[in-house]
Amino acid sequence: LHTSNTADMVNLLPPQYARVKEILESLEVFRHIEKLLRRRGNTTYGNIYDVGCGHGLVGMLCAAAYPHIRVQCIDRVPRESFQAQRTAFEASGMSLDNLH
């Protein structure tokens, strides 16, 4: 694919969708967070801050995996995909009560 055509295709995605690349990167970040928490013992942490959260998947994965830890998602401009993903998590029965 020509580069400009690829960029045009990505820009055509509705704003409530996260791009596959973003999802894969978020899963990799979550994997590292999970390893760190397991090594250090997750009971000692009261907060996780997802600064520049964008679509929020990292924060949502942390909130779902560690319901006893408060997860704060922070971004200057909220993305529509954040709310779409939160709705999907909750529709699947996962509680994100600790996500703020």
Coordinates of N, CA, C and O in Angstrom, one line a residue:
L1 N 0.8 -1.2 0.0 CA 0.0 0.0 0.0 C 0.9 1.2 0.0 O 1.9 1.3 0.7
H2 N 0.4 2.2 -0.7 CA 1.1 3.5 -0.7 C 0.9 4.2 0.6 O -0.2 4.1 1.2
T3 N 1.9 4.9 1.1 CA 1.8 5.5 2.5 C 0.7 6.4 2.6 O -0.1 6.4 3.6
S4 N 0.4 7.3 1.7 CA -0.7 8.3 1.9 C -2.0 7.5 1.8 O -2.9 7.9 2.6
N5 N -2.2 6.5 1.1 CA -3.4 5.7 1.1 C -3.6 5.0 2.4 O -4.7 4.9 2.9
T6 N -2.6 4.5 3.0 CA -2.7 3.9 4.3 C -3.1 4.9 5.4 O -4.0 4.6 6.2
A7 N -2.5 6.1 5.4 CA -2.9 7.1 6.3 C -4.3 7.5 6.1 O -5.0 7.7 7.1
D8 N -4.7 7.6 4.9 CA -6.1 8.0 4.6 C -7.1 6.9 5.2 O -8.1 7.2 5.7
M9 N -6.7 5.6 5.0 CA -7.6 4.6 5.5 C -7.7 4.6 7.0 O -8.7 4.4 7.6
V10 N -6.5 4.9 7.7 CA -6.6 5.0 9.2 C -7.4 6.1 9.6 O -8.2 6.0 10.6
N11 N -7.3 7.3 8.9 CA -8.1 8.4 9.3 C -9.6 8.2 9.1 O -10.4 9.0 9.6
L12 N -10.0 7.3 8.3 CA -11.4 7.0 8.0 C -12.0 6.2 9.1 O -13.3 6.1 9.2
L13 N -11.2 5.6 10.0 CA -11.8 4.8 11.1 C -12.7 5.7 12.0 O -12.3 6.8 12.3
P14 N -13.8 5.3 12.3 CA -14.7 6.0 13.3 C -13.9 6.2 14.6 O -13.1 5.4 15.0
P15 N -14.1 7.4 15.3 CA -13.3 7.7 16.5 C -13.5 6.8 17.7 O -12.7 6.8 18.6
Q16 N -14.6 6.0 17.6 CA -14.8 5.1 18.8 C -14.0 3.8 18.7 O -14.0 3.0 19.6
Y17 N -13.2 3.6 17.6 CA -12.4 2.4 17.4 C -11.0 2.7 17.8 O -10.4 3.8 17.4
A18 N -10.3 1.8 18.4 CA -8.9 1.8 18.6 C -8.2 1.1 17.5 O -8.8 0.1 17.0
R19 N -7.1 1.5 17.1 CA -6.4 0.9 16.0 C -5.7 -0.4 16.5 O -5.3 -0.5 17.7
V20 N -5.5 -1.4 15.6 CA -4.9 -2.7 16.0 C -3.5 -2.4 16.6 O -3.2 -3.0 17.7
K21 N -2.7 -1.6 16.1 CA -1.4 -1.3 16.6 C -1.5 -0.8 18.0 O -0.7 -1.2 18.9
E22 N -2.4 0.1 18.3 CA -2.6 0.6 19.7 C -3.0 -0.5 20.6 O -2.5 -0.5 21.8
I23 N -3.8 -1.4 20.2 CA -4.3 -2.5 21.1 C -3.1 -3.4 21.4 O -2.9 -3.8 22.5
L24 N -2.3 -3.7 20.4 CA -1.1 -4.6 20.6 C -0.1 -3.9 21.5 O 0.4 -4.6 22.4
E25 N 0.1 -2.6 21.3 CA 1.0 -1.9 22.2 C 0.5 -1.9 23.6 O 1.3 -2.0 24.6
S26 N -0.8 -1.7 23.8 CA -1.4 -1.7 25.1 C -1.2 -3.0 25.8 O -1.0 -3.1 27.0
L27 N -1.4 -4.1 25.1 CA -1.3 -5.4 25.7 C 0.2 -5.7 26.1 O 0.4 -6.2 27.2
E28 N 1.1 -5.2 25.3 CA 2.5 -5.3 25.7 C 2.8 -4.5 27.0 O 3.5 -5.0 27.9
V29 N 2.3 -3.3 27.1 CA 2.5 -2.5 28.2 C 1.9 -3.1 29.5 O 2.5 -3.2 30.5
F30 N 0.7 -3.6 29.3 CA 0.0 -4.3 30.4 C 0.8 -5.5 30.9 O 0.9 -5.8 32.1
R31 N 1.4 -6.3 30.0 CA 2.2 -7.4 30.3 C 3.3 -7.0 31.2 O 3.6 -7.7 32.2
H32 N 4.0 -5.9 30.9 CA 5.1 -5.4 31.7 C 4.6 -5.0 33.1 O 5.3 -5.2 34.1
I33 N 3.5 -4.3 33.1 CA 2.9 -3.8 34.4 C 2.6 -5.0 35.3 O 2.9 -5.1 36.5
E34 N 2.0 -6.0 34.7 CA 1.6 -7.2 35.4 C 2.9 -7.9 36.0 O 2.9 -8.4 37.1
K35 N 3.9 -8.0 35.2 CA 5.2 -8.6 35.7 C 5.7 -7.9 36.9 O 6.1 -8.4 37.9
L36 N 5.7 -6.5 36.7 CA 6.3 -5.7 37.8 C 5.4 -5.9 39.1 O 6.0 -6.0 40.2
L37 N 4.1 -5.8 39.0 CA 3.3 -6.0 40.1 C 3.4 -7.3 40.8 O 3.4 -7.5 42.0
R38 N 3.6 -8.4 40.0 CA 3.7 -9.7 40.5 C 5.1 -9.8 41.3 O 5.1 -10.4 42.3
R39 N 6.1 -9.3 40.7 CA 7.4 -9.3 41.3 C 7.5 -8.6 42.7 O 8.1 -9.0 43.6
R40 N 6.8 -7.4 42.7 CA 6.8 -6.6 43.9 C 5.7 -6.8 44.9 O 5.7 -6.2 45.9
G41 N 4.7 -7.6 44.5 CA 3.6 -7.9 45.3 C 2.5 -6.8 45.2 O 2.7 -5.7 45.6
N42 N 1.4 -7.1 44.5 CA 0.4 -6.0 44.1 C -0.4 -5.5 45.3 O -1.0 -4.5 45.2
T43 N -0.3 -6.1 46.4 CA -1.1 -5.7 47.6 C -0.5 -4.4 48.2 O -1.2 -3.7 48.9
T44 N 0.7 -4.0 47.8 CA 1.3 -2.8 48.4 C 1.0 -1.5 47.6 O 1.3 -0.4 48.0
Y45 N 0.3 -1.7 46.5 CA 0.0 -0.5 45.6 C -1.5 -0.1 45.8 O -2.4 -0.9 45.8
G46 N -1.7 1.2 46.0 CA -3.1 1.7 46.1 C -3.6 2.3 44.9 O -4.8 2.4 44.7
N47 N -2.6 2.8 44.0 CA -3.0 3.5 42.8 C -2.1 3.2 41.6 O -0.9 2.9 41.8
I48 N -2.7 3.2 40.4 CA -2.0 3.1 39.2 C -2.5 4.3 38.4 O -3.7 4.5 38.3
Y49 N -1.6 5.0 37.8 CA -1.9 6.2 37.0 C -1.6 5.9 35.5 O -0.4 5.6 35.2
D50 N -2.5 6.0 34.7 CA -2.3 5.8 33.2 C -2.4 7.2 32.6 O -3.4 7.8 32.3
V51 N -1.2 7.9 32.6 CA -1.1 9.2 32.1 C -1.0 9.2 30.6 O -0.1 8.5 30.0
G52 N -1.8 10.1 29.9 CA -1.8 10.1 28.5 C -2.5 8.8 28.0 O -2.1 8.1 27.1
C53 N -3.6 8.4 28.6 CA -4.3 7.1 28.5 C -4.8 6.9 27.1 O -5.0 5.8 26.7
G54 N -5.2 8.0 26.3 CA -5.7 7.8 25.0 C -7.0 7.0 25.0 O -8.0 7.3 25.7
H55 N -7.0 5.8 24.4 CA -8.2 4.9 24.4 C -8.4 4.2 25.7 O -9.4 3.6 25.9
G56 N -7.4 4.2 26.6 CA -7.6 3.7 28.0 C -7.5 2.2 28.2 O -7.7 1.7 29.3
L57 N -7.1 1.5 27.2 CA -7.0 0.0 27.3 C -6.1 -0.4 28.4 O -6.4 -1.3 29.2
V58 N -4.9 0.2 28.6 CA -4.0 -0.2 29.6 C -4.6 0.0 31.0 O -4.6 -0.9 31.8
G59 N -5.2 1.1 31.2 CA -5.9 1.4 32.5 C -7.0 0.4 32.7 O -7.2 -0.1 33.9
M60 N -7.8 0.1 31.7 CA -8.9 -0.8 31.9 C -8.5 -2.2 32.2 O -9.1 -2.9 33.0
L61 N -7.4 -2.7 31.5 CA -6.9 -4.0 31.8 C -6.4 -4.1 33.2 O -6.6 -5.1 33.9
C62 N -5.7 -3.0 33.7 CA -5.2 -3.0 35.1 C -6.4 -3.0 36.1 O -6.3 -3.7 37.1
A63 N -7.4 -2.2 35.8 CA -8.6 -2.1 36.7 C -9.3 -3.5 36.7 O -9.7 -3.9 37.8
A64 N -9.4 -4.2 35.6 CA -10.0 -5.5 35.6 C -9.2 -6.5 36.3 O -9.7 -7.4 37.0
A65 N -7.9 -6.5 36.1 CA -7.0 -7.5 36.7 C -6.7 -7.3 38.2 O -6.5 -8.2 38.9
Y66 N -6.8 -6.0 38.6 CA -6.5 -5.7 40.0 C -7.6 -4.8 40.6 O -7.4 -3.6 40.8
P67 N -8.7 -5.4 40.9 CA -9.9 -4.6 41.4 C -9.6 -3.9 42.7 O -10.4 -3.0 43.1
H68 N -8.6 -4.3 43.5 CA -8.3 -3.7 44.8 C -7.4 -2.5 44.6 O -7.1 -1.8 45.6
I69 N -7.0 -2.2 43.4 CA -6.1 -1.0 43.1 C -6.9 0.0 42.4 O -7.6 -0.3 41.4
R70 N -6.9 1.3 42.8 CA -7.6 2.4 42.1 C -6.7 2.7 40.9 O -5.5 2.9 41.0
V71 N -7.4 2.8 39.7 CA -6.7 3.1 38.5 C -7.2 4.4 38.0 O -8.5 4.6 37.8
Q72 N -6.3 5.4 37.8 CA -6.7 6.7 37.3 C -6.2 6.9 35.9 O -5.0 6.9 35.6
C73 N -7.2 7.1 35.0 CA -6.8 7.3 33.6 C -6.9 8.9 33.3 O -7.9 9.5 33.6
I74 N -5.8 9.4 32.8 CA -5.7 10.8 32.7 C -5.3 11.1 31.2 O -4.3 10.5 30.7
D75 N -6.0 12.0 30.6 CA -5.6 12.5 29.3 C -6.2 13.9 29.1 O -7.2 14.2 29.6
R76 N -5.5 14.6 28.3 CA -5.9 16.0 28.1 C -7.2 16.1 27.3 O -8.0 16.9 27.5
V77 N -7.3 15.2 26.3 CA -8.4 15.2 25.4 C -9.0 13.8 25.4 O -8.4 12.9 24.9
P78 N -10.2 13.6 26.0 CA -10.8 12.3 26.0 C -11.1 11.8 24.6 O -11.6 12.5 23.8
R79 N -10.9 10.5 24.4 CA -11.2 9.9 23.1 C -12.5 9.1 23.1 O -12.8 8.5 24.2
E80 N -13.2 9.1 22.1 CA -14.5 8.4 22.0 C -14.2 6.9 22.2 O -15.1 6.2 22.8
S81 N -13.1 6.4 21.8 CA -12.8 5.0 21.9 C -12.7 4.6 23.4 O -12.9 3.4 23.8
F82 N -12.3 5.5 24.3 CA -12.3 5.2 25.7 C -13.6 4.8 26.2 O -13.7 3.7 26.9
Q83 N -14.6 5.5 26.0 CA -16.0 5.2 26.4 C -16.5 3.9 25.8 O -17.1 3.1 26.4
A84 N -16.2 3.7 24.5 CA -16.6 2.5 23.8 C -16.0 1.3 24.4 O -16.7 0.3 24.6
Q85 N -14.7 1.4 24.7 CA -14.0 0.2 25.3 C -14.6 0.0 26.8 O -14.8 -1.2 27.2
R86 N -14.8 1.0 27.5 CA -15.3 0.9 28.9 C -16.7 0.2 28.8 O -17.0 -0.8 29.6
T87 N -17.5 0.6 27.9 CA -18.8 0.0 27.7 C -18.7 -1.5 27.3 O -19.4 -2.3 27.9
A88 N -17.8 -1.8 26.5 CA -17.5 -3.2 26.1 C -17.1 -4.1 27.3 O -17.6 -5.2 27.5
F89 N -16.2 -3.5 28.1 CA -15.7 -4.2 29.3 C -16.9 -4.5 30.2 O -17.1 -5.6 30.7
E90 N -17.7 -3.5 30.5 CA -18.8 -3.6 31.4 C -19.9 -4.6 30.8 O -20.5 -5.3 31.6
A91 N -20.1 -4.5 29.5 CA -21.1 -5.4 28.9 C -20.7 -6.9 29.0 O -21.5 -7.8 29.0
S92 N -19.4 -7.1 29.1 CA -18.9 -8.5 29.3 C -19.0 -9.0 30.7 O -18.6 -10.1 31.0
G93 N -19.4 -8.1 31.6 CA -19.6 -8.5 33.0 C -18.4 -8.1 33.9 O -18.4 -8.4 35.1
M94 N -17.5 -7.4 33.3 CA -16.3 -7.0 34.2 C -16.6 -5.7 34.9 O -17.1 -4.7 34.2
S95 N -16.4 -5.6 36.1 CA -16.6 -4.4 36.9 C -15.3 -3.5 36.8 O -14.2 -4.0 36.9
L96 N -15.6 -2.3 36.4 CA -14.5 -1.3 36.4 C -14.7 -0.2 37.4 O -14.4 1.0 37.2
D97 N -15.3 -0.6 38.6 CA -15.6 0.4 39.6 C -14.4 1.1 40.2 O -14.5 2.2 40.7
N98 N -13.2 0.5 40.0 CA -12.0 1.1 40.5 C -11.3 2.0 39.4 O -10.2 2.5 39.6
L99 N -11.9 2.2 38.3 CA -11.4 3.0 37.2 C -11.9 4.4 37.3 O -13.2 4.5 37.3
H100 N -11.1 5.4 37.3 CA -11.5 6.8 37.4 C -10.9 7.6 36.4 O -9.8 7.3 35.9

